[in-house]
Tab-separated table of C-alpha atoms and ligand atoms in Angstrom:
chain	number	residue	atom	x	y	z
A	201	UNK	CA	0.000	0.000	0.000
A	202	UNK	CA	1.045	3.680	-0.585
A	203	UNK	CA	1.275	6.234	1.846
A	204	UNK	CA	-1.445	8.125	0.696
A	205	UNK	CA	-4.012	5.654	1.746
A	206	UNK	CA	-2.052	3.649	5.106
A	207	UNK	CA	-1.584	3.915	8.669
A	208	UNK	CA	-3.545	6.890	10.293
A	209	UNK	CA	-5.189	5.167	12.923
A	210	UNK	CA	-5.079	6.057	16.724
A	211	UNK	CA	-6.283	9.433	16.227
A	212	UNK	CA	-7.198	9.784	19.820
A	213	UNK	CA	-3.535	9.176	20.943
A	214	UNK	CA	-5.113	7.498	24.071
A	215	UNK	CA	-3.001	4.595	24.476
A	216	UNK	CA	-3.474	0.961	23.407
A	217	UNK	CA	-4.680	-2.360	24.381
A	218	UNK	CA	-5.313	-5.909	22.799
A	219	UNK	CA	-7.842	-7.861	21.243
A	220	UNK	CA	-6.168	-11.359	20.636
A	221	UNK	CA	-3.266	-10.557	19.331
A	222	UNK	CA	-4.304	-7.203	17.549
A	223	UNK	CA	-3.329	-3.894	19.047
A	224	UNK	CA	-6.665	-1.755	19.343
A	225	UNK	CA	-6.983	1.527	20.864
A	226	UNK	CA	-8.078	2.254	24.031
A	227	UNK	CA	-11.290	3.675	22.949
A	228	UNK	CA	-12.219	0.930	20.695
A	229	UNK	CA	-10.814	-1.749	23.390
A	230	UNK	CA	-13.323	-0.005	26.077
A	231	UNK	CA	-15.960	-0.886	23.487
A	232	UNK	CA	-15.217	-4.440	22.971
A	233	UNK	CA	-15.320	-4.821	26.829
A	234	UNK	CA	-18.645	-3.226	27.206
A	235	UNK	CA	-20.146	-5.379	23.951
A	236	UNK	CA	-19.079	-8.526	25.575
A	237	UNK	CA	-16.545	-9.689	22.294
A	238	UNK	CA	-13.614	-11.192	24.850
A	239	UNK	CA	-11.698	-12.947	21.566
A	240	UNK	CA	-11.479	-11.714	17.991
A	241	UNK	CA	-13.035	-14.456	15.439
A	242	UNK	CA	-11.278	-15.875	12.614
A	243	UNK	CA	-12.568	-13.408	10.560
A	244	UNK	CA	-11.546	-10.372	12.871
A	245	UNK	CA	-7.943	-12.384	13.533
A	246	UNK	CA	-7.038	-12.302	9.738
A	247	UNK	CA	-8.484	-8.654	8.813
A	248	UNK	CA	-8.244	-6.394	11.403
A	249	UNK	CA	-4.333	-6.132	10.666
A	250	UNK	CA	-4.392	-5.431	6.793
A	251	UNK	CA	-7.106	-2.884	7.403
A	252	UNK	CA	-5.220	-1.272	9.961
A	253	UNK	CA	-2.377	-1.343	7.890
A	254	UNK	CA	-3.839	-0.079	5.260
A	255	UNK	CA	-4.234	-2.584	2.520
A	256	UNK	CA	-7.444	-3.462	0.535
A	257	UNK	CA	-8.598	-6.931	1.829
A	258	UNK	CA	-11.300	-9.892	0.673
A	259	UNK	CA	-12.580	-11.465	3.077
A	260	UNK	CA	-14.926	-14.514	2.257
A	261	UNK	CA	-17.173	-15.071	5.231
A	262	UNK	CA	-20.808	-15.719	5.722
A	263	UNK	CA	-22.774	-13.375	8.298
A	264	UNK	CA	-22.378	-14.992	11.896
A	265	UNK	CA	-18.946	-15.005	11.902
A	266	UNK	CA	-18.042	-11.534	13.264
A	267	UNK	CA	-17.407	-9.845	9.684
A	268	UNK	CA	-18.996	-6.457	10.988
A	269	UNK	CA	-16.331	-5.915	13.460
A	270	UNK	CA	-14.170	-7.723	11.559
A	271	UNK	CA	-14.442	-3.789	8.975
A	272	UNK	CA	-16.134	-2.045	11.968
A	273	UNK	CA	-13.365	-2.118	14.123
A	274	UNK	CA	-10.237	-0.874	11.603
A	275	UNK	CA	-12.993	1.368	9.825
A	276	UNK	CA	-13.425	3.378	13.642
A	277	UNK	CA	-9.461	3.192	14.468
A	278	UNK	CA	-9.004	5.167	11.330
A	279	UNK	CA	-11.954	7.471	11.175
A	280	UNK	CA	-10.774	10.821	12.621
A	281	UNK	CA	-13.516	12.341	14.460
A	282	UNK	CA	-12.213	16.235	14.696
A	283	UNK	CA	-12.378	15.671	10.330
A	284	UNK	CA	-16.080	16.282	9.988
A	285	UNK	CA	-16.795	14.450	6.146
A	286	UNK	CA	-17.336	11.441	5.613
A	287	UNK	CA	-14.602	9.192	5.584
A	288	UNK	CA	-16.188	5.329	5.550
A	289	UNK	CA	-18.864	4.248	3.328
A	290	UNK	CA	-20.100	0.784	3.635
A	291	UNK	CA	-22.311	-0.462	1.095
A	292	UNK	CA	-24.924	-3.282	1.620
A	293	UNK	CA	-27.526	-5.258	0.221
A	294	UNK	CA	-30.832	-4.451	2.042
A	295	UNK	CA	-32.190	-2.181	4.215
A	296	UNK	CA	-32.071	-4.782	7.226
A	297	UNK	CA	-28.532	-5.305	6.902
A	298	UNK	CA	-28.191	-1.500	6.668
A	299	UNK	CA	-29.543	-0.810	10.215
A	300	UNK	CA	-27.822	-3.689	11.378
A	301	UNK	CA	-24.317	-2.850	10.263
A	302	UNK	CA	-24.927	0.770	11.892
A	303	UNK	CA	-25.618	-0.456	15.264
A	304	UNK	CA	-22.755	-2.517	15.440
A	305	UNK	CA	-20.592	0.258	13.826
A	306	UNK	CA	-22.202	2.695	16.544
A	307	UNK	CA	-21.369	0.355	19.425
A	308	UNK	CA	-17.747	-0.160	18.374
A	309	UNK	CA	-17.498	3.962	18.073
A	310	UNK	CA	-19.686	4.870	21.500
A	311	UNK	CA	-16.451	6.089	22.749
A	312	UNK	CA	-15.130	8.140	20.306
A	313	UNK	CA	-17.349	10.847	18.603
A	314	UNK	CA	-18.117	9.010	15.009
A	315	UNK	CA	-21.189	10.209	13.753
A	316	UNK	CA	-22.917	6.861	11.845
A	317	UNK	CA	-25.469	7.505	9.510
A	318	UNK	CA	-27.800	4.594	7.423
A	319	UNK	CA	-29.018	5.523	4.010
A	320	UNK	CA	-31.734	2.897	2.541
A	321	UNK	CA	-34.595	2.670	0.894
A	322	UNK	CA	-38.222	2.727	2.256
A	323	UNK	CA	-37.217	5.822	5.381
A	324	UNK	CA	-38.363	9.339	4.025
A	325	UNK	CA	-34.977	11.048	2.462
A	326	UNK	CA	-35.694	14.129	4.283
A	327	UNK	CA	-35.072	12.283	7.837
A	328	UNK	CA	-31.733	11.003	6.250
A	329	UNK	CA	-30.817	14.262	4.645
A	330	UNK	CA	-31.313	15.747	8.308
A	331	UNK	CA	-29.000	13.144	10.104
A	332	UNK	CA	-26.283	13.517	7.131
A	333	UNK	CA	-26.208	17.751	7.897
A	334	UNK	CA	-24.766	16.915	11.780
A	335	UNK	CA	-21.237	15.664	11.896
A	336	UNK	CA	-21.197	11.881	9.799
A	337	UNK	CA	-17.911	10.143	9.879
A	338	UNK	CA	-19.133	6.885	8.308
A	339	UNK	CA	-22.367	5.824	6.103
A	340	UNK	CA	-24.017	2.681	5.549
A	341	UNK	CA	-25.997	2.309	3.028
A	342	UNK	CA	-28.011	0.166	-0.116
A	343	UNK	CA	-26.842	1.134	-3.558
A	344	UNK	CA	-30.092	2.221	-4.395
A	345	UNK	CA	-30.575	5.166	-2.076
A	346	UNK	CA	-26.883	5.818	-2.087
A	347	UNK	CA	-26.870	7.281	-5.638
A	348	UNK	CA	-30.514	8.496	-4.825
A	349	UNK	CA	-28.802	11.374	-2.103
A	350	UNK	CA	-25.256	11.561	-4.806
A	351	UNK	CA	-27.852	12.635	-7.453
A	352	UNK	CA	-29.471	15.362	-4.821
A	353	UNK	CA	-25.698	16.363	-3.805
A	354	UNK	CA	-26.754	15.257	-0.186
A	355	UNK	CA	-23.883	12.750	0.031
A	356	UNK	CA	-20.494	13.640	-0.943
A	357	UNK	CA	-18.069	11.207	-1.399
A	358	UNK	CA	-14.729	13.019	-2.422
A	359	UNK	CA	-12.655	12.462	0.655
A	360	UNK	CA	-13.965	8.810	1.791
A	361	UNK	CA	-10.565	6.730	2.959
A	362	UNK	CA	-12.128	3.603	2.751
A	363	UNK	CA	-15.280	1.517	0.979
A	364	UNK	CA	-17.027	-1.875	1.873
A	365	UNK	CA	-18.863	-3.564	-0.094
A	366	UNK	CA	-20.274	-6.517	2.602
A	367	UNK	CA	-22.244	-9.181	1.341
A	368	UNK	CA	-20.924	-8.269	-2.371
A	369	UNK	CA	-22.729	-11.942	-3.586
A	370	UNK	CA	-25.872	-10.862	-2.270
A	371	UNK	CA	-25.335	-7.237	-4.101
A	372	UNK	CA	-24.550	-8.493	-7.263
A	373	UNK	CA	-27.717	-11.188	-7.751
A	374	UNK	CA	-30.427	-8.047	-7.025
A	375	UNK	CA	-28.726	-6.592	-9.555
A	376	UNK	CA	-26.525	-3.799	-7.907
A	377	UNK	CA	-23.331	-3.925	-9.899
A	378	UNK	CA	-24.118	-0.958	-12.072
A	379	UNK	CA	-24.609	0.984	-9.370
A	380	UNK	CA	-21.893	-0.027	-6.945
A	381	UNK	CA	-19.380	0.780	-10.122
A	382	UNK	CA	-20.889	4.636	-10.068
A	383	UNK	CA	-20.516	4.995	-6.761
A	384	UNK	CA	-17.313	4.005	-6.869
A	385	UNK	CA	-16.778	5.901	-9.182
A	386	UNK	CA	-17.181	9.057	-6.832
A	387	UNK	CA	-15.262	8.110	-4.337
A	388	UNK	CA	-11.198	8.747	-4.434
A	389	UNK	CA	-8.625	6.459	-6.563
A	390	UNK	CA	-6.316	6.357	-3.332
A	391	UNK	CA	-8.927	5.271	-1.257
A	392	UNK	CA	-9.042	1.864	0.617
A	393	UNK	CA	-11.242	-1.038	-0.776
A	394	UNK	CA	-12.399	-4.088	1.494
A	395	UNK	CA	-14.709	-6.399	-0.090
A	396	UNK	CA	-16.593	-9.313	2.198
A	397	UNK	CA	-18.903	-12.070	0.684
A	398	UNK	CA	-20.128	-15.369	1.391
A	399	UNK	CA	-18.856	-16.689	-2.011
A	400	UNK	CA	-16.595	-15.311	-4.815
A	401	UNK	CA	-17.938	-16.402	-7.950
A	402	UNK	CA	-16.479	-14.841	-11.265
A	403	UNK	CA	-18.408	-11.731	-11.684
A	404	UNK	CA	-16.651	-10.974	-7.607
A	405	UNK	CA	-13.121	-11.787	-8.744
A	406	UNK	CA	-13.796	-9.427	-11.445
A	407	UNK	CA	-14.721	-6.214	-9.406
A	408	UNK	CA	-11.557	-7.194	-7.107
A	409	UNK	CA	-9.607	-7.286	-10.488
A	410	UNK	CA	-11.413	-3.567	-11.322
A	411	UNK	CA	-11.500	-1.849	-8.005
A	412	UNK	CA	-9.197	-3.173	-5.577
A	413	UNK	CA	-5.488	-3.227	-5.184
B	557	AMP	P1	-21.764	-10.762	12.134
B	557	AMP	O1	-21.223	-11.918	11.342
B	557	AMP	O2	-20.912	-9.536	12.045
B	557	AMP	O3	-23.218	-10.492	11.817
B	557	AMP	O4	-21.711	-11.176	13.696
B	557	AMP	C1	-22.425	-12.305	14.158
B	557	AMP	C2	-22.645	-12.255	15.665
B	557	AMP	O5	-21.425	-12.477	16.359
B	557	AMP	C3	-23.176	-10.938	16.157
B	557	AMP	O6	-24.208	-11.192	17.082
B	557	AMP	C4	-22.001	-10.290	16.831
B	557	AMP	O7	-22.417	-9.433	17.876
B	557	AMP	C5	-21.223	-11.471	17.357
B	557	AMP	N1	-19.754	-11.258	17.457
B	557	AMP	C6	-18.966	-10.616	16.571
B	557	AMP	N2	-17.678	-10.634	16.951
B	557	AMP	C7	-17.637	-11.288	18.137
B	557	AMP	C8	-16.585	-11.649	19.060
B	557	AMP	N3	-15.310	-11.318	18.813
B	557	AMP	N4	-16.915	-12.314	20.174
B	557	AMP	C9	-18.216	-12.655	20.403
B	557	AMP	N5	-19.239	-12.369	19.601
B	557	AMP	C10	-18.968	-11.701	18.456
């Protein structure tokens, strides 16, 4: 990885702890005690590291195994918080997963001031367009209603450090590839790609080929 793109993380300067064998923050290891997670999963134990570090990652893991934190954690240790755009974007499949993802990325940031906004389909825009106005650090969002607030200029995505795309299987068979490559296509060259899915059939290998280092 280049330097553009690796190793700001500890922004907070508070000191460190472990999880396993990964170095965490304080902040983010005061989280992990008050959510309960004692031991990273496999998952967490072989990503955590390259995302800290830096480097663009696939991870192929079903939901269950901890892939949340597995992005949630590295995508809070190197979200600044006194940088107020929006540095993370993680793109999912459905509006469930959407609200999901957020609550686990809000947990993992409830001590250090991330402001974590969701962006689907089916809530009024106006209520989102409020919530993306006050300070938002990290969005998670469906394809669909992430090009809906682009198109508005209610979402900007010029300085984002790093993009998901979780559950990229799922994304691709309703259809989503068109729209993931657009969004993309906003966000910076430089930036930081992680890509999670269950499987990683051709048309997968093929956006890791495209988009990812
Ligand atoms: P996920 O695959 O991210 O949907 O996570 C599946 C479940 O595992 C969720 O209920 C998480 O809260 C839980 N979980 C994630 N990481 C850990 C961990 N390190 N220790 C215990 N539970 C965890």
């Amino acid at each position: 990885s280049n330097n553009a793109r690796s190793n700001k993380t500890a922004f907070d300067d508070v000191g460190s702890d472990y999880f396993g064998t990964q170095k965490v923050s304080i902040n983010v290891a005061r989280a992990l005690k008050a959510i309960g997670y004692e031991e990273p999963t496999r998952i967490q134990a072989d990503c955590i590291g390259p995302l800290l570090a830096g480097n663009d990652v696939v991870g192929q893991a079903h939901t269950g195994t901890g892939k949340t934190a597995a992005f949630g954690i590295p995508l809070v240790e190197r979200s600044d918080p006194s940088q107020i755009f929006i540095q993370g974007l993680i793109l999912v499949p459905t509006r469930e997963l959407a609200m999901q993802v957020r609550d686990e990325l809000v947990r993992l940031a409830q001590f250090r001031r991330l402001g974590v906004v969701a962006c689907y389909g089916g809530q009024p825009i106006s209520k989102q367009i409020a919530a993306l106005k006050r300070q938002t650090h990290i969005v998670v969002g469906t394809p669909g209603r992430v090009l809906d607030h682009l198109g508005k200029g209610t979402l900007l995505l010029g300085s984002v450090r790093t993009v998901v795309l979780d559950e990229a299987d799922e994304m691709l068979d309703i259809g989503f590839l068109p729209d993931i490559e657009r969004i993309l296509s906003r966000t910076p060259k430089t930036r930081q790609t992680a890509l999670f899915s269950a499987t990683i059939p051709s048309p997968i290998r093929r956006i890791v080929t495209r988009h990812m280092r």
